[in-house]
Amino acid sequence: MAGLVSLAGCTAGSGGTADSGAAARVAEPPPQSAPEQSAPEQPAREQGSAKVGEVDPAARNRQLVRTARVDLRAGDVADALARVKDVGAAQGGFAEREDSSHDRASVTLRVPADRLDAALKAVDGLGVEVTRREVRTEDVTDQVVDVEARLASQRASVDRVRALLERAGSTAEITQVEGELTRRQSELESLQRRYDALKGQVALSTLTISISRAEATAGPVAEDRPDFLTALAGGWGALVDVAALLLAALGAVLPFAVVLGVPGGVWLWLRRKRKAATTG
């Protein structure tokens, strides 16, 4: 039991050196075969032992992630979106995400990395206005090499723990080794997912295209030349407007005329009557 636990701890830290002779015999075979079966680990060892000034072997096969973004302006957004998707399909890619409305749309295309430039050229040839174009390249070679080396080491570690499980004699030993095996397999799966994601980004470039509706340009304004009927209609309309204003003014003045006119009329009648009596 102590030998199994000791070996499990050693394989987690140093890759498999054990104190007990029997446990060491179980742990040794996988590390010897791992370098032969796993090519990705070789660049990692060469990189670690390379002298200063020497060319890194990995530099001969750089792992590049290329992404591009293009903004377009088109009169017909739906038609432009359909043609952009056709470009992606023609280059061996596919639409990963799509979002569209009446006035704008966006689509994320995944195309083979070696076809990204051709896809960009095809988008330029669609006959729509390109308002923005951006291409970025990220070198992830070191990340890929690191994950490959860790994958090889983790696979060997899992194999060693499996060998320990076969030699476990008691229920307690089996339980402890199975727990360690589960943990290391989980780490291995996590590394594998990260590796697959990196390789996927390298193999397929991401091309994001946004499309907005172009504003309609106003044509030249034709010079208006009014004819007789147009002028007559305009004059009649002006006359009607003036008459309406006069009627409105009369309606506003009429109440004052009634209130002030009646007393004034009475005063004038009395004045004339008094004047007639005086002269008579």
XYZ file of C-alpha atoms in Angstrom:
280
model
C 0.000 0.000 0.000
C 2.792 2.453 0.909
C 4.629 1.688 -2.356
C 1.540 2.391 -4.439
C 0.858 5.692 -2.687
C 4.530 6.728 -2.964
C 4.602 5.997 -6.676
C 1.342 7.875 -7.294
C 2.812 10.961 -5.641
C 6.086 10.725 -7.550
C 4.434 10.333 -10.967
C 2.400 13.499 -10.388
C 5.508 15.607 -9.745
C 8.490 14.143 -11.642
C 6.941 11.861 -14.241
C 7.455 8.499 -12.550
C 10.522 8.013 -10.224
C 9.552 5.734 -7.338
C 11.309 4.707 -4.135
C 10.312 1.026 -4.153
C 11.887 -1.282 -6.703
C 8.705 -3.170 -7.551
C 6.688 -0.023 -8.136
C 9.472 1.411 -10.255
C 9.332 -1.644 -12.539
C 5.619 -0.940 -13.165
C 6.164 2.735 -13.812
C 9.227 2.488 -16.092
C 7.838 0.965 -19.341
C 5.369 3.739 -20.290
C 7.955 6.582 -20.061
C 10.305 4.588 -22.350
C 7.662 4.052 -25.009
C 5.968 7.445 -24.745
C 8.675 9.362 -26.671
C 8.570 6.767 -29.480
C 4.778 6.783 -29.797
C 4.178 10.499 -29.290
C 5.933 12.644 -31.883
C 4.673 15.949 -30.442
C 6.857 15.464 -27.329
C 10.073 15.469 -29.391
C 9.991 19.197 -30.293
C 9.485 20.010 -26.615
C 12.671 18.132 -25.584
C 14.632 19.678 -28.433
C 13.381 23.104 -27.499
C 14.407 22.637 -23.892
C 17.913 21.466 -24.838
C 18.480 23.939 -27.684
C 21.462 26.235 -27.231
C 21.147 30.002 -27.264
C 21.285 31.310 -30.842
C 20.129 28.065 -32.474
C 16.988 28.106 -34.648
C 14.027 26.571 -32.867
C 12.853 23.529 -34.893
C 9.258 24.570 -34.199
C 9.917 27.813 -36.094
C 9.905 25.820 -39.311
C 6.253 24.960 -38.734
C 4.633 27.949 -37.098
C 1.108 27.550 -35.721
C -0.744 30.732 -36.713
C -4.285 31.786 -35.839
C -5.626 34.223 -38.447
C -8.779 36.273 -37.962
C -10.333 38.948 -40.165
C -13.147 41.471 -39.907
C -14.851 43.282 -42.783
C -17.598 45.924 -42.563
C -19.794 46.412 -45.625
C -22.475 48.911 -46.629
C -25.092 47.703 -49.099
C -28.452 48.835 -50.420
C -29.965 45.359 -49.976
C -28.749 43.850 -46.699
C -30.407 40.450 -47.206
C -28.936 40.024 -50.686
C -25.454 41.012 -49.515
C -25.689 38.559 -46.597
C -26.660 35.709 -48.919
C -23.740 36.443 -51.244
C -21.292 36.634 -48.337
C -22.414 33.199 -47.140
C -21.963 31.887 -50.685
C -18.379 33.149 -50.584
C -17.719 31.160 -47.413
C -19.202 27.995 -48.898
C -17.211 28.431 -52.114
C -13.976 28.547 -50.085
C -14.827 25.342 -48.229
C -16.079 27.063 -45.093
C -19.361 27.467 -43.258
C -21.382 30.060 -41.325
C -20.785 29.566 -37.598
C -23.038 32.411 -36.371
C -25.553 34.695 -38.067
C -27.622 37.657 -36.904
C -29.760 39.794 -39.193
C -32.465 42.454 -39.172
C -33.997 44.808 -41.712
C -31.190 47.380 -41.591
C -28.138 45.338 -40.620
C -26.698 41.842 -40.453
C -23.570 40.040 -39.290
C -22.184 36.599 -40.004
C -19.148 34.722 -38.688
C -17.566 32.443 -41.270
C -15.045 29.676 -40.587
C -12.879 29.040 -43.622
C -9.713 26.959 -44.090
C -6.714 29.034 -43.060
C -5.099 28.784 -46.477
C -8.302 30.112 -48.107
C -8.763 33.224 -45.962
C -7.028 35.554 -48.418
C -9.106 34.172 -51.287
C -12.277 34.695 -49.248
C -11.322 38.308 -48.518
C -10.650 38.916 -52.195
C -14.026 37.415 -53.097
C -15.784 39.671 -50.574
C -14.043 42.695 -52.110
C -15.441 41.632 -55.483
C -19.084 41.540 -54.383
C -19.660 45.080 -55.613
C -20.623 46.516 -52.218
C -18.876 49.284 -50.313
C -16.140 48.127 -47.919
C -15.945 50.551 -44.992
C -13.493 48.598 -42.833
C -11.110 45.691 -43.250
C -8.870 44.234 -40.556
C -6.722 41.082 -40.549
C -4.879 39.788 -37.487
C -2.376 36.973 -37.032
C -1.477 35.380 -33.688
C 1.407 32.946 -33.296
C 0.344 30.133 -30.941
C 3.252 27.808 -31.706
C 4.560 27.898 -28.138
C 1.103 27.126 -26.757
C 0.634 24.168 -29.114
C 4.076 22.726 -28.345
C 3.517 23.150 -24.610
C 0.126 21.453 -24.658
C 1.450 18.613 -26.842
C 4.259 17.946 -24.367
C 1.887 18.069 -21.405
C -0.504 15.709 -23.184
C 2.263 13.155 -23.746
C 3.367 13.415 -20.127
C -0.191 13.148 -18.824
C -0.937 10.088 -20.981
C 2.159 8.382 -19.579
C 1.068 9.340 -16.072
C -2.377 7.816 -16.625
C -0.793 4.619 -17.951
C 1.384 4.345 -14.862
C -1.567 4.739 -12.517
C -3.472 2.092 -14.487
C -0.531 -0.259 -13.986
C -0.683 0.469 -10.261
C -4.393 -0.318 -10.280
C -3.687 -3.751 -11.754
C -1.225 -4.470 -8.921
C -3.471 -3.169 -6.125
C -4.313 -5.977 -3.724
C -6.700 -4.556 -1.155
C -9.932 -2.649 -1.386
C -8.319 0.402 0.197
C -5.523 0.367 -2.374
C -7.997 -0.009 -5.244
C -10.107 2.879 -3.954
C -7.125 5.180 -3.547
C -5.603 4.382 -6.937
C -8.962 4.690 -8.709
C -9.398 8.171 -7.222
C -5.961 9.180 -8.475
C -6.706 7.688 -11.896
C -9.963 9.637 -12.158
C -8.197 12.882 -11.316
C -5.462 12.366 -13.883
C -7.893 11.311 -16.592
C -9.852 14.518 -15.950
C -6.672 16.556 -16.368
C -5.888 14.651 -19.553
C -9.330 15.379 -21.011
C -8.971 19.075 -20.152
C -5.620 19.239 -21.922
C -7.052 17.410 -24.918
C -9.914 19.916 -25.209
C -7.474 22.813 -25.081
C -5.283 21.188 -27.714
C -8.247 20.528 -30.020
C -9.389 24.148 -29.643
C -5.951 25.481 -30.558
C -5.620 23.204 -33.569
C -9.131 24.128 -34.660
C -8.289 27.832 -34.558
C -5.153 27.192 -36.583
C -6.893 25.043 -39.182
C -9.959 27.278 -39.629
C -9.666 31.051 -39.776
C -12.486 33.240 -38.474
C -13.942 35.839 -40.837
C -16.524 38.189 -39.284
C -18.545 40.316 -41.705
C -20.959 43.085 -40.692
C -23.381 44.611 -43.194
C -25.297 47.866 -42.760
C -27.870 49.457 -45.020
C -26.629 52.252 -47.269
C -28.571 55.501 -47.121
C -30.434 56.265 -50.345
C -28.813 59.177 -52.193
C -31.179 61.915 -53.285
C -31.229 62.609 -57.028
C -31.045 66.081 -58.583
C -34.104 68.176 -57.791
C -36.016 69.051 -60.936
C -36.739 72.747 -61.455
C -40.418 73.549 -60.892
C -42.089 75.544 -63.670
C -45.644 76.375 -62.606
C -48.247 76.449 -65.389
C -51.492 78.503 -65.575
C -53.631 76.008 -63.690
C -51.037 75.664 -60.960
C -50.831 79.452 -60.610
C -54.644 79.749 -60.623
C -54.933 77.125 -57.917
C -52.314 78.933 -55.897
C -54.091 82.290 -56.276
C -57.466 80.809 -55.337
C -55.928 79.204 -52.291
C -54.433 82.548 -51.251
C -57.833 84.275 -51.714
C -59.545 81.663 -49.570
C -56.906 82.104 -46.900
C -57.364 85.916 -46.874
C -61.179 85.589 -46.701
C -60.839 83.172 -43.811
C -58.582 85.608 -41.987
C -61.054 88.483 -42.539
C -63.958 86.413 -41.262
C -61.933 85.428 -38.241
C -61.127 89.078 -37.565
C -64.801 90.048 -37.948
C -65.816 87.334 -35.530
C -63.302 88.629 -33.012
C -64.477 92.283 -33.309
C -68.254 91.633 -33.386
C -68.748 91.149 -29.595
C -67.041 94.480 -28.907
C -69.172 96.212 -31.573
C -72.389 94.972 -29.967
C -71.365 95.956 -26.448
C -70.066 99.396 -27.416
C -72.411 100.130 -30.332
C -75.749 99.984 -28.467
C -74.842 102.617 -25.825
C -73.269 104.739 -28.517
C -76.375 104.568 -30.670
C -78.591 105.581 -27.742
C -76.292 108.505 -26.945
C -76.375 109.716 -30.544
C -80.193 109.424 -30.641
C -80.569 111.442 -27.448
C -78.098 114.052 -28.652
C -79.936 114.520 -31.915
C -83.287 114.738 -30.119
C -81.955 117.395 -27.735
C -80.467 119.345 -30.600
C -83.771 119.241 -32.487
C -85.661 120.517 -29.414
C -83.230 123.397 -28.996
C -83.512 124.543 -32.587
C -87.310 124.214 -32.530
